[in-house]
Short mmCIF file of C-alpha atoms and ligand atoms in Angstrom, two decimals:
data_model
loop_
_atom_site.label_atom_id
_atom_site.label_comp_id
_atom_site.label_asym_id
_atom_site.label_seq_id
_atom_site.Cartn_x
_atom_site.Cartn_y
_atom_site.Cartn_z
CA MET R 1239 -105.50 -184.89 37.01
CA ILE R 1240 -103.18 -183.56 39.69
CA GLU R 1241 -100.69 -182.59 37.01
CA THR R 1242 -103.34 -180.56 35.17
CA LEU R 1243 -104.21 -178.71 38.35
CA GLU R 1244 -100.57 -177.93 39.06
CA ASN R 1245 -100.00 -176.72 35.52
CA THR R 1246 -103.01 -174.46 35.78
CA THR R 1247 -101.63 -172.92 38.96
CA ILE R 1248 -98.22 -172.41 37.40
CA THR R 1249 -99.75 -170.87 34.27
CA SER R 1250 -101.95 -168.50 36.21
CA LYS R 1251 -99.04 -167.44 38.45
CA LYS R 1252 -97.05 -166.67 35.32
CA ALA R 1253 -100.00 -164.78 33.83
CA VAL R 1254 -100.27 -162.64 36.97
CA PHE R 1255 -96.51 -161.98 36.94
CA LEU R 1256 -96.68 -160.96 33.26
CA LYS R 1257 -99.68 -158.74 33.82
CA GLU R 1258 -98.06 -156.97 36.78
CA VAL R 1259 -94.81 -156.45 34.89
CA LEU R 1260 -96.57 -155.02 31.83
CA THR R 1261 -98.82 -152.78 33.93
CA GLY R 1262 -95.74 -151.42 35.70
CA LEU R 1263 -93.74 -150.84 32.53
CA ASN R 1264 -96.68 -149.11 30.85
CA SER R 1265 -97.10 -146.70 33.80
CA VAL R 1266 -95.58 -143.24 34.00
CA PRO R 1267 -93.03 -143.30 35.59
CA LYS R 1268 -92.23 -146.96 34.90
CA THR R 1269 -92.22 -149.35 37.85
CA LEU R 1270 -91.61 -153.05 38.54
CA PRO R 1271 -93.18 -154.88 41.50
CA SER R 1272 -90.56 -155.54 44.18
CA LYS R 1273 -92.17 -158.74 45.42
CA TYR R 1274 -90.57 -160.48 42.42
CA PHE R 1275 -87.05 -159.79 43.72
CA TYR R 1276 -87.17 -162.98 45.71
CA ASP R 1277 -86.53 -165.97 43.46
CA LYS R 1278 -83.71 -168.39 44.42
CA ILE R 1279 -80.98 -166.05 43.21
CA GLY R 1280 -82.69 -163.01 44.75
CA ASP R 1281 -82.99 -164.78 48.11
CA ALA R 1282 -79.28 -165.61 48.02
CA LEU R 1283 -78.35 -162.03 47.07
CA PHE R 1284 -80.54 -160.57 49.79
CA GLN R 1285 -78.84 -162.95 52.21
CA GLN R 1286 -75.51 -161.40 51.16
CA ILE R 1287 -76.94 -157.88 51.53
CA MET R 1288 -77.90 -158.63 55.12
CA GLU R 1289 -74.28 -159.59 55.82
CA LEU R 1290 -72.85 -156.34 54.40
CA ASP R 1291 -71.34 -153.78 56.77
CA GLU R 1292 -73.20 -151.04 54.92
CA TYR R 1293 -76.56 -152.75 55.50
CA TYR R 1294 -76.65 -151.81 59.20
CA LEU R 1295 -80.36 -152.71 59.61
CA THR R 1296 -79.88 -156.43 60.22
CA GLN R 1297 -77.12 -156.04 62.82
CA ALA R 1298 -79.03 -153.30 64.63
CA GLU R 1299 -82.14 -155.44 64.95
CA PHE R 1300 -80.09 -158.49 65.91
CA GLU R 1301 -78.48 -156.46 68.69
CA ILE R 1302 -81.88 -155.32 69.98
CA PHE R 1303 -83.12 -158.92 70.23
CA ASP R 1304 -79.91 -160.20 71.72
CA GLN R 1305 -79.67 -157.48 74.36
CA GLN R 1306 -83.36 -157.05 75.17
CA LYS R 1307 -84.91 -160.51 74.75
CA LYS R 1308 -85.80 -160.71 78.40
CA GLN R 1309 -87.88 -157.56 78.25
CA ILE R 1310 -89.48 -158.69 74.98
CA LEU R 1311 -90.65 -161.94 76.54
CA GLN R 1312 -91.83 -160.08 79.63
CA GLU R 1313 -94.10 -157.98 77.42
CA PHE R 1314 -95.33 -160.87 75.25
CA SER R 1315 -96.05 -163.22 78.11
CA PRO R 1316 -95.94 -161.53 81.52
CA ASN R 1317 -97.40 -164.56 83.30
CA GLY R 1318 -95.91 -167.30 81.14
CA GLU R 1319 -99.11 -167.66 79.10
CA SER R 1320 -98.87 -169.52 75.77
CA PHE R 1321 -99.13 -167.70 72.41
CA ASN R 1322 -99.01 -167.91 68.61
CA LEU R 1323 -95.94 -166.18 67.21
CA VAL R 1324 -96.82 -165.13 63.66
CA GLU R 1325 -93.99 -163.62 61.61
CA PHE R 1326 -94.62 -161.79 58.33
CA GLY R 1327 -91.68 -161.92 55.90
CA ALA R 1328 -89.70 -164.41 57.95
CA GLY R 1329 -86.82 -164.85 55.46
CA ASP R 1330 -83.97 -166.91 56.90
CA GLY R 1331 -84.89 -166.34 60.55
CA TYR R 1332 -81.40 -165.12 61.45
CA LYS R 1333 -82.69 -162.54 63.93
CA THR R 1334 -85.83 -164.34 65.05
CA LYS R 1335 -83.81 -167.39 66.10
CA VAL R 1336 -82.41 -165.39 69.01
CA LEU R 1337 -85.94 -164.96 70.34
CA LEU R 1338 -87.10 -168.49 69.51
CA LYS R 1339 -84.19 -170.05 71.39
CA TYR R 1340 -84.64 -167.76 74.36
CA PHE R 1341 -88.41 -168.31 74.60
CA LEU R 1342 -87.88 -172.09 74.55
CA SER R 1343 -85.15 -171.89 77.17
CA GLN R 1344 -87.68 -170.10 79.37
CA LYS R 1345 -90.14 -172.97 78.84
CA VAL R 1346 -92.82 -170.81 77.25
CA ASP R 1347 -95.39 -172.69 75.17
CA PHE R 1348 -95.77 -171.12 71.71
CA GLU R 1349 -96.33 -172.03 68.08
CA TYR R 1350 -94.14 -170.28 65.49
CA ILE R 1351 -95.97 -169.41 62.23
CA PRO R 1352 -93.52 -167.90 59.71
CA ILE R 1353 -95.07 -166.34 56.60
CA ASP R 1354 -93.10 -165.47 53.47
CA ILE R 1355 -93.63 -164.74 49.80
CA SER R 1356 -90.75 -167.09 49.02
CA GLN R 1357 -91.47 -170.83 49.34
CA ASN R 1358 -87.75 -171.36 48.86
CA ALA R 1359 -86.99 -169.22 51.92
CA LEU R 1360 -89.65 -171.03 53.98
CA ASP R 1361 -88.33 -174.48 53.03
CA GLY R 1362 -84.82 -173.42 54.04
CA LEU R 1363 -86.08 -171.89 57.26
CA LYS R 1364 -88.04 -174.97 58.28
CA LYS R 1365 -85.06 -177.19 57.59
CA THR R 1366 -82.58 -175.11 59.62
CA LEU R 1367 -85.00 -174.61 62.48
CA ASN R 1368 -85.80 -178.33 62.66
CA GLN R 1369 -82.08 -178.99 62.97
CA GLU R 1370 -81.09 -176.12 65.24
CA ILE R 1371 -84.17 -175.99 67.44
CA PRO R 1372 -85.78 -179.46 67.27
CA ASP R 1373 -88.24 -178.68 70.05
CA LEU R 1374 -89.77 -175.78 68.12
CA ASN R 1375 -93.40 -176.11 67.08
CA ILE R 1376 -93.41 -174.55 63.58
CA THR R 1377 -96.13 -174.13 60.89
CA PRO R 1378 -94.93 -172.17 57.81
CA MET R 1379 -97.37 -170.41 55.44
CA GLN R 1380 -96.50 -169.20 51.94
CA GLY R 1381 -98.07 -166.18 50.26
CA ASP R 1382 -98.46 -162.49 49.72
CA TYR R 1383 -98.93 -160.77 53.12
CA PHE R 1384 -102.45 -159.63 52.35
CA GLN R 1385 -103.55 -163.04 51.04
CA VAL R 1386 -102.19 -164.81 54.09
CA LEU R 1387 -103.76 -162.30 56.40
CA ASP R 1388 -107.12 -163.34 54.98
CA ARG R 1389 -106.28 -167.02 55.40
CA LEU R 1390 -104.96 -166.74 58.94
CA SER R 1391 -107.56 -168.15 61.23
CA HIS R 1392 -108.02 -165.91 64.19
CA ALA R 1393 -110.56 -168.19 65.85
CA THR R 1394 -108.08 -169.04 68.55
CA SER R 1395 -108.26 -168.62 72.26
CA LYS R 1396 -104.50 -168.17 72.40
CA LYS R 1397 -102.82 -164.83 72.53
CA ASN R 1398 -101.45 -163.69 69.15
CA ILE R 1399 -98.08 -162.02 68.80
CA ILE R 1400 -97.35 -160.67 65.34
CA LEU R 1401 -93.77 -159.95 64.23
CA PHE R 1402 -93.14 -157.64 61.30
CA LEU R 1403 -89.39 -157.09 61.29
CA GLY R 1404 -86.55 -155.82 59.14
CA SER R 1405 -88.29 -152.53 58.35
CA ASN R 1406 -90.45 -154.35 55.83
CA ILE R 1407 -93.13 -151.78 56.68
CA GLY R 1408 -90.90 -149.27 54.86
CA ASN R 1409 -91.58 -151.10 51.59
CA PHE R 1410 -95.26 -150.14 51.76
CA SER R 1411 -96.76 -146.83 50.71
CA PRO R 1412 -98.34 -144.87 53.60
CA THR R 1413 -101.81 -145.99 52.44
CA GLU R 1414 -100.75 -149.64 52.26
CA SER R 1415 -99.12 -149.47 55.71
CA THR R 1416 -102.28 -148.14 57.30
CA LYS R 1417 -104.37 -150.74 55.49
CA PHE R 1418 -102.08 -153.64 56.38
CA LEU R 1419 -101.67 -152.73 60.06
CA SER R 1420 -105.37 -151.94 60.51
CA GLN R 1421 -106.18 -155.30 58.94
CA ILE R 1422 -103.84 -157.04 61.38
CA ARG R 1423 -105.53 -155.14 64.20
CA ALA R 1424 -108.96 -156.31 62.97
CA ASP R 1425 -107.77 -159.94 62.92
CA ILE R 1426 -106.36 -160.05 66.46
CA ASN R 1427 -107.87 -159.46 69.89
CA MET R 1428 -107.58 -156.68 72.37
CA GLY R 1429 -104.36 -157.13 74.37
CA ASP R 1430 -102.58 -159.03 71.55
CA HIS R 1431 -99.22 -157.65 70.45
CA LEU R 1432 -97.45 -156.58 67.31
CA MET R 1433 -93.70 -156.05 67.33
CA ILE R 1434 -92.62 -154.01 64.36
CA GLY R 1435 -88.99 -153.37 63.33
CA ILE R 1436 -88.52 -149.95 61.77
CA ASP R 1437 -85.48 -148.18 60.37
CA LEU R 1438 -85.19 -144.62 61.66
CA LYS R 1439 -84.32 -141.41 59.85
CA LYS R 1440 -80.60 -140.72 60.26
CA ASP R 1441 -77.57 -139.34 58.40
CA PRO R 1442 -78.66 -139.52 54.74
CA ALA R 1443 -75.20 -140.74 53.72
CA LYS R 1444 -75.51 -143.71 56.06
CA ILE R 1445 -78.90 -144.62 54.60
CA LEU R 1446 -77.82 -144.24 51.00
CA ALA R 1447 -74.75 -146.45 51.52
CA ALA R 1448 -77.01 -149.25 52.80
CA TYR R 1449 -78.68 -149.33 49.37
CA ASN R 1450 -75.53 -148.74 47.33
CA ASP R 1451 -72.82 -151.00 48.72
CA GLN R 1452 -69.23 -150.91 47.47
CA ASP R 1453 -69.26 -154.53 46.30
CA GLY R 1454 -72.28 -153.97 44.07
CA ILE R 1455 -74.35 -156.72 45.69
CA THR R 1456 -77.38 -154.45 45.97
CA ALA R 1457 -76.99 -153.50 42.30
CA GLU R 1458 -76.92 -157.18 41.40
CA PHE R 1459 -80.00 -157.78 43.56
CA ASN R 1460 -81.93 -155.00 41.83
CA LEU R 1461 -80.80 -156.12 38.34
CA ASN R 1462 -81.74 -159.72 39.11
CA LEU R 1463 -85.34 -158.64 38.62
CA LEU R 1464 -84.59 -158.15 34.90
CA HIS R 1465 -82.83 -161.53 34.70
CA ARG R 1466 -85.86 -163.15 36.33
CA ILE R 1467 -88.26 -161.51 33.87
CA ASN R 1468 -86.09 -162.73 30.98
CA LYS R 1469 -86.12 -166.28 32.31
CA GLU R 1470 -89.74 -166.57 33.32
CA LEU R 1471 -91.59 -164.28 30.92
CA ASP R 1472 -89.75 -164.79 27.65
CA ALA R 1473 -88.24 -161.29 27.66
CA ASN R 1474 -85.00 -159.88 26.32
CA PHE R 1475 -83.81 -157.22 28.75
CA ASN R 1476 -80.08 -156.56 28.46
CA PRO R 1477 -79.25 -155.96 32.16
CA GLU R 1478 -75.94 -154.38 31.14
CA GLN R 1479 -77.90 -151.53 29.63
CA PHE R 1480 -79.31 -150.63 33.06
CA LYS R 1481 -77.73 -149.04 36.09
CA HIS R 1482 -78.79 -149.48 39.74
CA TYR R 1483 -79.50 -146.02 41.16
CA PRO R 1484 -80.79 -145.43 44.71
CA PHE R 1485 -81.70 -141.99 46.04
CA TYR R 1486 -82.78 -140.79 49.47
CA ASN R 1487 -85.11 -137.91 50.28
CA PRO R 1488 -84.63 -136.83 53.91
CA ILE R 1489 -87.90 -134.88 53.84
CA THR R 1490 -90.18 -137.80 53.02
CA GLY R 1491 -87.80 -140.43 54.45
CA GLU R 1492 -88.05 -142.41 51.22
CA CYS R 1493 -85.01 -144.27 49.92
CA LYS R 1494 -85.99 -145.31 46.41
CA SER R 1495 -84.20 -147.86 44.29
CA SER R 1496 -84.37 -147.59 40.53
CA LEU R 1497 -82.91 -149.03 37.36
CA ILE R 1498 -81.86 -146.40 34.83
CA SER R 1499 -81.91 -147.18 31.13
CA LEU R 1500 -78.45 -146.35 29.75
CA GLN R 1501 -79.70 -145.95 26.19
CA ASP R 1502 -82.79 -145.69 24.03
CA GLN R 1503 -83.96 -149.28 23.82
CA GLU R 1504 -86.82 -151.61 23.03
CA VAL R 1505 -87.49 -154.64 25.17
CA LYS R 1506 -89.66 -157.55 24.17
CA ILE R 1507 -91.73 -159.22 26.90
CA GLY R 1508 -93.93 -162.03 25.65
CA ASN R 1509 -95.87 -160.47 22.78
CA SER R 1510 -95.40 -156.87 23.96
CA THR R 1511 -92.67 -154.37 23.22
CA ILE R 1512 -91.67 -151.69 25.70
CA HIS R 1513 -89.74 -148.59 24.73
CA LEU R 1514 -87.27 -147.03 27.15
CA SER R 1515 -85.63 -143.67 26.54
CA GLN R 1516 -82.04 -143.04 27.47
CA TRP R 1517 -81.82 -142.16 31.22
CA GLU R 1518 -85.41 -143.20 31.83
CA PRO R 1519 -85.83 -144.74 35.32
CA ILE R 1520 -87.75 -147.86 36.31
CA HIS R 1521 -88.73 -147.52 39.96
CA THR R 1522 -88.33 -150.85 41.79
CA GLU R 1523 -88.53 -150.38 45.56
CA VAL R 1524 -89.12 -147.82 48.26
CA SER R 1525 -87.57 -148.26 51.71
CA ARG R 1526 -89.17 -145.62 53.88
CA LYS R 1527 -87.44 -144.37 57.05
CA PHE R 1528 -89.42 -143.06 60.02
CA SER R 1529 -89.11 -140.66 62.92
CA LEU R 1530 -90.36 -141.86 66.33
CA LYS R 1531 -93.23 -139.41 66.06
CA GLU R 1532 -94.30 -140.86 62.71
CA ILE R 1533 -94.25 -144.34 64.28
CA HIS R 1534 -96.46 -143.20 67.15
CA ASP R 1535 -98.94 -141.57 64.77
CA LEU R 1536 -99.05 -144.73 62.67
CA ALA R 1537 -99.75 -146.94 65.70
CA ALA R 1538 -102.56 -144.69 66.89
CA ARG R 1539 -104.09 -144.53 63.40
CA CYS R 1540 -104.19 -148.33 63.19
CA GLY R 1541 -105.73 -149.07 66.61
CA PHE R 1542 -102.64 -149.76 68.71
CA CYS R 1543 -100.87 -148.17 71.63
CA ILE R 1544 -97.10 -148.43 71.98
CA THR R 1545 -95.85 -150.18 75.10
CA SER R 1546 -92.14 -149.80 74.34
CA ASP R 1547 -89.62 -148.67 71.75
CA LEU R 1548 -86.47 -150.78 71.90
CA SER R 1549 -83.44 -149.35 70.14
CA ASP R 1550 -79.86 -150.39 69.34
CA ARG R 1551 -76.89 -148.56 70.87
CA HIS R 1552 -76.45 -146.31 67.82
CA GLY R 1553 -80.13 -145.38 67.71
CA TYR R 1554 -80.35 -146.49 64.08
CA PHE R 1555 -83.32 -148.82 64.40
CA VAL R 1556 -86.30 -149.43 66.64
CA ASP R 1557 -88.37 -152.48 67.50
CA SER R 1558 -91.59 -150.96 68.63
CA ILE R 1559 -93.96 -153.13 70.68
CA TRP R 1560 -97.61 -152.31 70.06
CA LYS R 1561 -100.63 -153.51 71.96
CA ALA R 1562 -104.07 -153.83 70.35
CA VAL R 1563 -106.50 -151.46 72.05
N1 LIG E 2230 -86.77 -154.74 52.70
C1 LIG E 2230 -85.41 -154.38 52.34
C2 LIG E 2230 -85.25 -152.87 52.57
O1 LIG E 2230 -86.03 -152.10 52.09
C3 LIG E 2230 -85.14 -154.79 50.92
C4 LIG E 2230 -83.92 -154.23 50.27
C5 LIG E 2230 -82.67 -154.12 50.77
C6 LIG E 2230 -83.87 -153.70 48.95
N2 LIG E 2230 -81.83 -153.56 49.82
C7 LIG E 2230 -82.55 -153.30 48.71
C8 LIG E 2230 -84.81 -153.53 47.94
C9 LIG E 2230 -82.19 -152.74 47.49
C10 LIG E 2230 -84.42 -152.98 46.73
C11 LIG E 2230 -83.12 -152.60 46.51
O2 LIG E 2230 -84.35 -152.44 53.25
#
């Protein structure tokens, strides 16, 4: 009985994956949903990306937490009051650990609720945190951000602090960002906080390099999507016939990653066949960069006021602390 239920879930997950892939590949221009980057191999590759010199985002945000943790705690809990710390897209917790350890050392009472699309990442995170910070009270939740947002019970008397780090907001379209942040606002109470990590507009060459590293790790990460589709959806992409190509538009702030078809080709996915022309792009991800003014407009549009903008010494990145008004 249990087995049947599990199989049904697996089958329907696969059906959704297939449907989303086919919808994307039948669109003009072609797209693939970026949430499928993160299988086991994708998680490991993204881990490597975060360690690259070119991918300055992680180090910048780490520096902000390390240098300004005292002020962060002061804003979250000015009188030592307890809170729920809910993190969307927690990943491996490399940066968040700095805060978790500091908060505990200051004897603040809080429950850490990491949310991620990748169960694999959450399992790893729970294991490391149990070992490294045994006193931490942790309750992981797996799912798509929007699904989990619906599931999150907000019937709590405790203060809620939401973390949305790593410039994950940049992966949303402007409409999705407004919807997501307004939804968060609707689910929390006046005075609750959201700390959002956002990559700033800067030298276009610096941005482009972050998505086109010398060692080709980012290329491998992008191409892994095709390998995953082959494995899970009975497809026959030849990843060698595609090239990772990122491009940055300083006007819109969008850094887009794409896979370019190197030849005219047909790809079979399940029972469907997709035609790709030579040099035709498949759009995979957008990583939007913001100006401080754009961040302030976004906060106001979604029902928040900004209490502080914490930046790294190079001014590459900002962790903006918002208060629900
Ligand atoms: N959220 C990350 C970002 O936008 C994901 C990412 C890093 C990524 N490098 C990438 C996505 C390359 C696609 C391709 O910065």
